[in-house]
Tab-separated table of C-alpha atoms in Angstrom:
chain	number	residue	atom	x	y	z
Z	18	UNK	CA	21.802	32.155	-17.760
Z	19	UNK	CA	18.609	31.593	-15.739
Z	20	UNK	CA	16.519	31.680	-18.914
Z	21	UNK	CA	18.914	29.238	-20.596
Z	22	UNK	CA	18.749	26.755	-17.693
Z	23	UNK	CA	14.985	26.965	-17.596
Z	24	UNK	CA	14.726	26.285	-21.320
Z	25	UNK	CA	17.178	23.392	-21.021
Z	26	UNK	CA	15.057	21.865	-18.235
Z	27	UNK	CA	11.930	22.291	-20.364
Z	28	UNK	CA	13.518	20.611	-23.373
Z	29	UNK	CA	14.811	17.749	-21.217
Z	30	UNK	CA	11.427	17.056	-19.565
Z	31	UNK	CA	9.587	17.212	-22.883
Z	32	UNK	CA	12.099	14.843	-24.475
Z	33	UNK	CA	11.695	12.306	-21.656
Z	34	UNK	CA	7.883	12.512	-21.683
Z	35	UNK	CA	7.715	12.027	-25.452
Z	36	UNK	CA	9.148	8.546	-24.944
Z	37	UNK	CA	5.898	7.664	-23.163
Z	38	UNK	CA	3.671	9.495	-25.686
Z	39	UNK	CA	2.953	12.289	-23.184
Z	40	UNK	CA	2.782	15.883	-24.403
Z	41	UNK	CA	2.945	19.176	-22.559
Z	42	UNK	CA	-0.310	21.132	-22.989
Z	43	UNK	CA	-1.661	18.494	-25.343
Z	44	UNK	CA	-5.362	17.671	-25.795
Z	45	UNK	CA	-5.385	14.036	-24.608
Z	46	UNK	CA	-6.560	13.081	-21.098
Z	47	UNK	CA	-3.075	11.943	-20.018
Z	48	UNK	CA	-1.226	15.020	-21.296
Z	49	UNK	CA	0.235	17.430	-18.728
Z	50	UNK	CA	-1.123	20.980	-18.581
Z	51	UNK	CA	1.632	23.260	-17.278
Z	52	UNK	CA	0.462	26.440	-15.549
Z	53	UNK	CA	3.843	27.651	-14.290
Z	54	UNK	CA	7.207	27.303	-16.016
Z	55	UNK	CA	8.884	26.401	-12.697
Z	56	UNK	CA	7.448	22.915	-13.268
Z	57	UNK	CA	10.397	21.861	-15.422
Z	58	UNK	CA	13.232	22.797	-13.082
Z	59	UNK	CA	11.427	21.274	-10.097
Z	60	UNK	CA	11.058	17.945	-11.871
Z	61	UNK	CA	14.689	17.944	-13.033
Z	62	UNK	CA	16.139	18.932	-9.655
Z	63	UNK	CA	13.756	17.070	-7.317
Z	64	UNK	CA	12.467	14.155	-9.367
Z	65	UNK	CA	9.281	12.511	-8.111
Z	66	UNK	CA	9.139	14.774	-5.055
Z	67	UNK	CA	9.088	17.868	-7.245
Z	68	UNK	CA	6.531	16.296	-9.576
Z	69	UNK	CA	4.149	15.493	-6.715
Z	70	UNK	CA	4.599	18.708	-4.767
Z	71	UNK	CA	4.112	20.884	-7.856
Z	72	UNK	CA	0.878	19.023	-8.684
Z	73	UNK	CA	-0.496	19.573	-5.176
Z	74	UNK	CA	0.383	23.276	-5.463
Z	75	UNK	CA	-1.483	23.554	-8.785
Z	76	UNK	CA	1.641	24.191	-10.893
Z	77	UNK	CA	0.412	21.567	-13.366
Z	78	UNK	CA	-2.691	19.505	-13.954
Z	79	UNK	CA	-3.828	16.399	-15.797
Z	80	UNK	CA	-7.318	15.165	-16.589
Z	81	UNK	CA	-6.407	11.464	-16.157
Z	82	UNK	CA	-3.607	11.097	-13.609
Z	83	UNK	CA	-4.014	7.331	-13.535
Z	84	UNK	CA	-3.352	7.097	-17.276
Z	85	UNK	CA	-0.444	9.524	-17.022
Z	86	UNK	CA	1.335	7.347	-14.465
Z	87	UNK	CA	0.425	4.174	-16.316
Z	88	UNK	CA	2.244	5.522	-19.371
Z	89	UNK	CA	5.193	6.882	-17.346
Z	90	UNK	CA	5.766	3.570	-15.582
Z	91	UNK	CA	5.025	1.348	-18.558
Z	92	UNK	CA	7.711	3.239	-20.497
Z	93	UNK	CA	10.055	3.009	-17.487
Z	94	UNK	CA	10.761	6.747	-17.604
Z	95	UNK	CA	12.054	6.704	-14.044
Z	96	UNK	CA	14.848	4.410	-15.182
Z	97	UNK	CA	15.721	6.712	-18.089
Z	98	UNK	CA	15.717	9.996	-16.160
Z	99	UNK	CA	18.895	11.428	-14.685
Z	100	UNK	CA	19.246	10.497	-11.016
Z	101	UNK	CA	19.362	13.387	-8.543
Z	102	UNK	CA	21.310	13.842	-5.315
Z	103	UNK	CA	18.285	13.873	-2.939
Z	104	UNK	CA	17.274	10.405	-4.166
Z	105	UNK	CA	20.840	9.175	-3.695
Z	106	UNK	CA	21.052	10.481	-0.123
Z	107	UNK	CA	17.664	8.974	0.734
Z	108	UNK	CA	18.859	5.557	-0.439
Z	109	UNK	CA	22.122	5.995	1.488
Z	110	UNK	CA	20.178	6.856	4.641
Z	111	UNK	CA	18.011	3.742	4.271
Z	112	UNK	CA	21.107	1.595	3.812
Z	113	UNK	CA	22.817	2.929	6.947
Z	114	UNK	CA	19.891	3.494	9.322
Z	115	UNK	CA	16.972	1.329	10.407
Z	116	UNK	CA	14.198	3.686	9.273
Z	117	UNK	CA	11.549	1.316	10.678
Z	118	UNK	CA	13.035	0.952	14.175
Z	119	UNK	CA	10.962	0.598	17.340
Z	120	UNK	CA	11.314	4.333	17.919
Z	121	UNK	CA	9.733	5.059	14.539
Z	122	UNK	CA	7.132	2.266	14.671
Z	123	UNK	CA	4.144	4.492	15.429
Z	124	UNK	CA	5.039	7.297	12.995
Z	125	UNK	CA	3.060	5.918	10.050
Z	126	UNK	CA	0.045	5.453	12.320
Z	127	UNK	CA	0.180	9.046	13.483
Z	128	UNK	CA	0.838	10.590	10.067
Z	129	UNK	CA	-1.289	8.416	7.764
Z	130	UNK	CA	-3.777	6.131	9.482
Z	131	UNK	CA	-4.735	8.768	12.053
Z	132	UNK	CA	-5.486	11.281	9.277
Z	133	UNK	CA	-9.168	10.971	10.185
Z	134	UNK	CA	-11.635	8.101	10.390
Z	135	UNK	CA	-14.128	10.322	8.567
Z	136	UNK	CA	-11.801	10.347	5.535
Z	137	UNK	CA	-11.467	6.583	5.388
Z	138	UNK	CA	-15.171	6.004	6.075
Z	139	UNK	CA	-16.181	7.974	2.971
Z	140	UNK	CA	-13.509	6.299	0.830
Z	141	UNK	CA	-13.688	2.634	1.832
Z	142	UNK	CA	-16.650	0.264	1.829
Z	143	UNK	CA	-18.527	-0.939	4.904
Z	144	UNK	CA	-15.868	-3.561	5.733
Z	145	UNK	CA	-13.315	-0.727	6.216
Z	146	UNK	CA	-10.735	-2.916	4.465
Z	147	UNK	CA	-7.808	-0.728	3.361
Z	148	UNK	CA	-5.951	-3.132	1.085
Z	149	UNK	CA	-6.404	-4.686	-2.341
Z	150	UNK	CA	-9.786	-6.303	-2.910
Z	151	UNK	CA	-10.227	-9.600	-4.757
Z	152	UNK	CA	-12.372	-8.943	-7.843
Z	153	UNK	CA	-12.798	-12.580	-8.875
Z	154	UNK	CA	-16.616	-12.907	-9.234
Z	155	UNK	CA	-17.141	-9.393	-7.841
Z	156	UNK	CA	-18.796	-6.363	-9.436
Z	157	UNK	CA	-18.585	-3.942	-6.510
Z	158	UNK	CA	-15.908	-2.796	-4.079
Z	159	UNK	CA	-17.927	-4.217	-1.208
Z	160	UNK	CA	-18.041	-7.682	-2.768
Z	161	UNK	CA	-14.370	-7.553	-3.739
Z	162	UNK	CA	-13.392	-6.834	-0.140
Z	163	UNK	CA	-15.725	-9.507	1.212
Z	164	UNK	CA	-14.098	-11.931	-1.251
Z	165	UNK	CA	-10.631	-10.915	-0.032
Z	166	UNK	CA	-11.517	-11.379	3.644
Z	167	UNK	CA	-13.183	-14.710	2.990
Z	168	UNK	CA	-10.416	-16.133	0.833
Z	169	UNK	CA	-7.883	-15.240	3.559
Z	170	UNK	CA	-9.955	-17.157	6.088
Z	171	UNK	CA	-10.194	-20.133	3.734
Z	172	UNK	CA	-6.471	-20.068	2.952
Z	173	UNK	CA	-5.797	-20.161	6.711
Z	174	UNK	CA	-8.271	-23.050	7.051
Z	175	UNK	CA	-10.029	-21.274	9.933
Z	176	UNK	CA	-12.653	-23.075	11.956
Z	177	UNK	CA	-14.621	-22.515	15.136
Z	178	UNK	CA	-12.566	-22.352	18.325
Z	179	UNK	CA	-9.284	-21.378	16.667
Z	180	UNK	CA	-7.242	-18.381	17.797
Z	181	UNK	CA	-6.289	-15.851	15.074
Z	182	UNK	CA	-3.714	-13.043	15.208
Z	183	UNK	CA	-3.891	-10.151	12.735
Z	184	UNK	CA	-0.640	-8.158	12.633
Z	185	UNK	CA	-1.653	-4.686	11.449
Z	186	UNK	CA	-5.397	-5.130	11.797
Z	187	UNK	CA	-6.426	-1.699	10.530
Z	188	UNK	CA	-10.040	-0.920	11.392
Z	189	UNK	CA	-10.658	-4.571	12.243
Z	190	UNK	CA	-12.024	-5.852	8.938
Z	191	UNK	CA	-10.386	-9.302	9.037
Z	192	UNK	CA	-10.786	-10.045	12.751
Z	193	UNK	CA	-14.424	-8.913	12.559
Z	194	UNK	CA	-15.104	-11.148	9.530
Z	195	UNK	CA	-13.262	-14.156	10.955
Z	196	UNK	CA	-14.945	-13.938	14.364
Z	197	UNK	CA	-18.401	-13.412	12.906
Z	198	UNK	CA	-18.329	-15.976	10.086
Z	199	UNK	CA	-15.782	-18.559	11.263
Z	200	UNK	CA	-16.274	-18.530	15.035
Z	201	UNK	CA	-12.660	-17.784	15.908
Z	202	UNK	CA	-11.246	-15.804	18.808
Z	203	UNK	CA	-9.103	-13.000	17.385
Z	204	UNK	CA	-6.456	-10.503	18.408
Z	205	UNK	CA	-5.610	-7.550	16.198
Z	206	UNK	CA	-2.699	-5.171	16.661
Z	207	UNK	CA	-2.175	-1.741	15.099
Z	208	UNK	CA	0.098	1.294	15.524
Z	209	UNK	CA	-2.789	3.716	14.888
Z	210	UNK	CA	-4.825	5.096	17.794
Z	211	UNK	CA	-7.698	6.039	15.485
Z	212	UNK	CA	-7.771	2.577	13.931
Z	213	UNK	CA	-7.742	0.926	17.356
Z	214	UNK	CA	-10.609	3.105	18.604
Z	215	UNK	CA	-12.878	2.421	15.638
Z	216	UNK	CA	-11.903	-1.264	15.397
Z	217	UNK	CA	-12.946	-1.770	19.028
Z	218	UNK	CA	-16.317	-0.157	18.307
Z	219	UNK	CA	-16.874	-2.231	15.186
Z	220	UNK	CA	-15.934	-5.501	16.916
Z	221	UNK	CA	-18.014	-4.873	20.036
Z	222	UNK	CA	-19.782	-8.051	21.141
Z	223	UNK	CA	-17.397	-10.342	19.265
Z	224	UNK	CA	-14.521	-12.388	20.782
Z	225	UNK	CA	-12.014	-9.856	19.444
Z	226	UNK	CA	-9.291	-7.922	21.240
Z	227	UNK	CA	-7.642	-4.873	19.656
Z	228	UNK	CA	-4.211	-3.831	20.935
Z	229	UNK	CA	-2.124	-0.723	20.179
Z	230	UNK	CA	1.238	-2.444	19.800
Z	231	UNK	CA	4.382	-2.857	17.714
Z	232	UNK	CA	4.706	-6.345	16.215
Z	233	UNK	CA	8.084	-6.879	17.892
Z	234	UNK	CA	6.389	-6.960	21.296
Z	235	UNK	CA	3.998	-9.795	20.434
Z	236	UNK	CA	3.703	-12.823	22.717
Z	237	UNK	CA	1.351	-15.778	22.977
Z	238	UNK	CA	0.417	-18.678	20.712
Z	239	UNK	CA	-2.033	-18.671	17.813
Z	240	UNK	CA	-3.512	-21.273	15.463
Z	241	UNK	CA	-3.327	-18.870	12.541
Z	242	UNK	CA	-1.640	-15.538	11.844
Z	243	UNK	CA	-2.366	-13.016	9.099
Z	244	UNK	CA	-0.799	-9.719	8.142
Z	245	UNK	CA	-2.686	-7.718	5.520
Z	246	UNK	CA	-1.180	-4.527	4.096
Z	247	UNK	CA	1.260	-4.013	6.949
Z	248	UNK	CA	4.503	-5.619	5.742
Z	249	UNK	CA	5.111	-2.545	3.564
Z	250	UNK	CA	5.971	-0.695	6.809
Z	251	UNK	CA	8.408	-3.296	8.179
Z	252	UNK	CA	11.557	-2.314	6.256
Z	253	UNK	CA	14.350	-4.397	4.737
Z	254	UNK	CA	16.408	-4.467	7.946
Z	255	UNK	CA	13.489	-6.016	9.845
Z	256	UNK	CA	12.036	-8.608	7.458
Z	257	UNK	CA	13.705	-11.551	9.194
Z	258	UNK	CA	12.799	-10.171	12.616
Z	259	UNK	CA	9.167	-10.024	11.502
Z	260	UNK	CA	9.230	-13.651	10.345
Z	261	UNK	CA	10.894	-14.752	13.577
Z	262	UNK	CA	8.079	-13.091	15.541
Z	263	UNK	CA	5.517	-14.917	13.390
Z	264	UNK	CA	7.301	-18.238	13.927
Z	265	UNK	CA	7.504	-17.626	17.685
Z	266	UNK	CA	3.757	-16.967	17.945
Z	267	UNK	CA	2.511	-19.608	15.482
Z	268	UNK	CA	1.617	-23.089	16.729
Z	269	UNK	CA	3.381	-26.019	15.077
Z	270	UNK	CA	0.380	-27.003	12.943
Z	271	UNK	CA	-0.659	-23.412	12.187
Z	272	UNK	CA	-0.650	-21.330	9.007
Z	273	UNK	CA	0.543	-17.815	8.301
Z	274	UNK	CA	-0.774	-15.585	5.493
Z	275	UNK	CA	1.106	-12.503	4.337
Z	276	UNK	CA	-0.789	-10.061	2.102
Z	277	UNK	CA	1.580	-7.360	0.865
Z	278	UNK	CA	2.310	-5.022	-2.008
Z	279	UNK	CA	5.475	-6.217	-3.713
Z	280	UNK	CA	8.158	-4.633	-5.864
Z	281	UNK	CA	9.497	-6.152	-9.071
Z	282	UNK	CA	12.995	-5.176	-7.971
Z	283	UNK	CA	14.697	-5.333	-4.591
Z	284	UNK	CA	14.876	-1.906	-2.994
Z	285	UNK	CA	15.587	-0.403	0.406
Z	286	UNK	CA	13.640	2.859	0.237
Z	287	UNK	CA	10.513	4.170	-1.450
Z	288	UNK	CA	9.523	7.124	-3.621
Z	289	UNK	CA	10.398	10.395	-1.868
Z	290	UNK	CA	6.970	11.995	-2.365
Z	291	UNK	CA	5.170	8.990	-0.899
Z	292	UNK	CA	7.676	8.831	1.956
Z	293	UNK	CA	7.128	12.499	2.846
Z	294	UNK	CA	3.366	12.794	2.400
Z	295	UNK	CA	1.695	9.373	2.472
Z	296	UNK	CA	3.625	6.464	4.012
Z	297	UNK	CA	6.644	7.623	6.045
Z	298	UNK	CA	9.399	5.002	6.168
Z	299	UNK	CA	7.495	2.670	3.836
Z	300	UNK	CA	9.331	0.168	1.619
Z	301	UNK	CA	8.008	-2.442	-0.797
Z	302	UNK	CA	9.578	-5.914	-0.513
Z	303	UNK	CA	10.749	-7.931	-3.491
Z	304	UNK	CA	10.391	-11.686	-3.988
Z	305	UNK	CA	14.035	-12.246	-3.060
Z	306	UNK	CA	13.661	-10.257	0.163
Z	307	UNK	CA	10.515	-12.094	1.253
Z	308	UNK	CA	12.125	-15.432	0.369
Z	309	UNK	CA	15.248	-14.614	2.349
Z	310	UNK	CA	13.151	-13.582	5.356
Z	311	UNK	CA	11.160	-16.832	5.227
Z	312	UNK	CA	14.278	-18.983	4.908
Z	313	UNK	CA	14.988	-20.821	8.140
Z	314	UNK	CA	11.813	-19.484	9.749
Z	315	UNK	CA	8.838	-20.752	7.747
Z	316	UNK	CA	8.099	-22.958	4.739
Z	317	UNK	CA	6.336	-21.314	1.809
Z	318	UNK	CA	3.158	-23.229	0.908
Z	319	UNK	CA	1.474	-20.924	-1.628
Z	320	UNK	CA	2.179	-17.671	-3.501
Z	321	UNK	CA	-0.764	-15.882	-5.157
Z	322	UNK	CA	-0.407	-12.678	-7.234
Z	323	UNK	CA	-3.520	-10.500	-7.364
Z	324	UNK	CA	-1.805	-7.217	-8.184
Z	325	UNK	CA	-3.979	-6.328	-11.168
Z	326	UNK	CA	-6.952	-6.145	-8.778
Z	327	UNK	CA	-5.426	-3.186	-6.957
Z	328	UNK	CA	-6.012	-0.964	-9.995
Z	329	UNK	CA	-9.770	-1.572	-9.694
Z	330	UNK	CA	-9.663	-1.159	-5.923
Z	331	UNK	CA	-7.841	2.175	-6.057
Z	332	UNK	CA	-10.127	3.520	-8.763
Z	333	UNK	CA	-13.149	2.565	-6.639
Z	334	UNK	CA	-11.618	4.313	-3.611
Z	335	UNK	CA	-10.930	7.375	-5.741
Z	336	UNK	CA	-14.513	7.444	-6.985
Z	337	UNK	CA	-15.822	7.242	-3.409
Z	338	UNK	CA	-13.406	9.957	-2.317
Z	339	UNK	CA	-14.438	12.322	-5.135
Z	340	UNK	CA	-18.160	11.615	-4.671
Z	341	UNK	CA	-18.096	12.212	-0.911
Z	342	UNK	CA	-15.476	14.972	-0.552
Z	343	UNK	CA	-18.169	17.602	0.088
Z	344	UNK	CA	-19.102	15.823	3.317
Z	345	UNK	CA	-15.663	16.305	4.899
Z	346	UNK	CA	-13.979	19.132	2.985
Z	347	UNK	CA	-14.339	21.669	5.814
Z	348	UNK	CA	-12.044	19.480	7.955
Z	349	UNK	CA	-9.202	19.430	5.399
Z	350	UNK	CA	-7.369	22.061	3.300
Z	351	UNK	CA	-7.950	22.095	-0.461
Z	352	UNK	CA	-4.341	20.993	-0.950
Z	353	UNK	CA	-5.219	17.763	0.859
Z	354	UNK	CA	-7.789	16.972	-1.834
Z	355	UNK	CA	-5.146	17.268	-4.566
Z	356	UNK	CA	-2.597	15.319	-2.513
Z	357	UNK	CA	-4.994	12.442	-1.848
Z	358	UNK	CA	-6.161	12.398	-5.465
Z	359	UNK	CA	-2.557	12.235	-6.651
Z	360	UNK	CA	-1.858	9.393	-4.207
Z	361	UNK	CA	-4.776	7.209	-5.291
Z	362	UNK	CA	-4.539	7.759	-9.038
Z	363	UNK	CA	-0.759	7.513	-9.341
Z	364	UNK	CA	-0.855	4.173	-7.532
Z	365	UNK	CA	-3.708	2.949	-9.745
Z	366	UNK	CA	-1.574	3.736	-12.800
Z	367	UNK	CA	1.367	1.925	-11.218
Z	368	UNK	CA	-0.565	-1.282	-10.690
Z	369	UNK	CA	-2.104	-1.017	-14.164
Z	370	UNK	CA	1.430	-0.920	-15.583
Z	371	UNK	CA	2.347	-3.935	-13.403
Z	372	UNK	CA	5.061	-1.771	-11.833
Z	373	UNK	CA	3.958	-3.189	-8.464
Z	374	UNK	CA	2.277	-6.414	-7.411
Z	375	UNK	CA	0.104	-7.707	-4.574
Z	376	UNK	CA	0.989	-11.059	-3.093
Z	377	UNK	CA	-0.824	-13.402	-0.738
Z	378	UNK	CA	1.758	-15.833	0.603
Z	379	UNK	CA	0.872	-18.775	2.816
Z	380	UNK	CA	3.558	-20.356	5.000
Z	381	UNK	CA	3.759	-22.951	7.750
Z	382	UNK	CA	6.314	-23.786	10.468
Z	383	UNK	CA	7.299	-27.213	9.159
Z	384	UNK	CA	5.116	-27.966	6.163
Z	385	UNK	CA	2.090	-30.239	6.200
Z	386	UNK	CA	2.726	-33.910	5.443
Z	387	UNK	CA	-0.440	-34.067	3.326
Z	388	UNK	CA	0.416	-30.883	1.416
Z	389	UNK	CA	-1.370	-27.562	1.147
Z	390	UNK	CA	-4.295	-27.118	-1.243
Z	391	UNK	CA	-4.228	-23.652	-2.831
Z	392	UNK	CA	-7.422	-21.556	-2.825
Z	393	UNK	CA	-8.261	-19.104	-5.603
Z	394	UNK	CA	-12.059	-19.075	-5.875
Z	395	UNK	CA	-13.887	-17.113	-3.110
Z	396	UNK	CA	-16.571	-19.792	-2.958
Z	397	UNK	CA	-14.092	-22.688	-2.702
Z	398	UNK	CA	-13.232	-24.509	0.490
Z	399	UNK	CA	-9.657	-24.797	1.711
Z	400	UNK	CA	-8.547	-28.390	2.172
Z	401	UNK	CA	-5.516	-29.452	4.171
């Protein structure tokens, strides 16, 4: 019976993969090389969690993980596979509980962003920006991130003397750029102790304050507010709360910019492997969910999709990570290398397949009587 079940699982997985032109032990870069027959039953019984965990353990390999996931997601294999009970219970839990409550607010900081500043320093560029770069008129990761930071400042119409709030400031890339190049006073908040420590060092001498704080505890008034790569940790039960906090802290004539990964479909929980190993309690918002959260709080002025640029950004991060792993490998187990590689390349394939998007959304409290002029070119000036 055990042999029969194992063969049935193997036939099922091979049949599903063939729909995306993926072969087992084939000779193309995106084909899966199976080293242990347990691979099939783990994928059938555990879905994406089993797929990711078995890769990290070396049960299977693939020369081009990014292409593998591009083909899987482009063919929508996840929608064709049989659902499993663990995925169902995870969705049920997310529907009943607030997985991004105040009590859990600092968990993602402790488990992901505090993984080690040395790790992120070898992977990112000198800006330490850990979100999608803007590759319009850029040939390098550094320039793409500079473009992204500058276009955010232009979209917010920043000028000298203004007060900027960055909700989820990371290692201080935006507040550093805005204070240095636009003469603003800035406050950045984060739930990561390691981010806060390094951000304070990097912003030394600038009119920048870094605070270890949950967004729900924010007070004060600001001329402009940005949130870059943080909304993915807010959760569907808290989207409107987040927007109410922004509205409370934003001056009447101010602007708010939300930079977030977005889902093509409304969902309330994320992939189980990513939830367990990369971004605990993370959830990607959909257009309808963002729109509903804005309704009654802020007026949408501009919506810019730059999702295709995240493929390039992730591949650049992966290249940096691979090139510099020798410098930090004694501080991490070998399994971490495979886990991090799987994380970066699977996401790159996802954005390449347009399975996910990246949005920059500009909103205002009441709308500007003269209208809002959209900005797309990094060298352009924002005009209100």
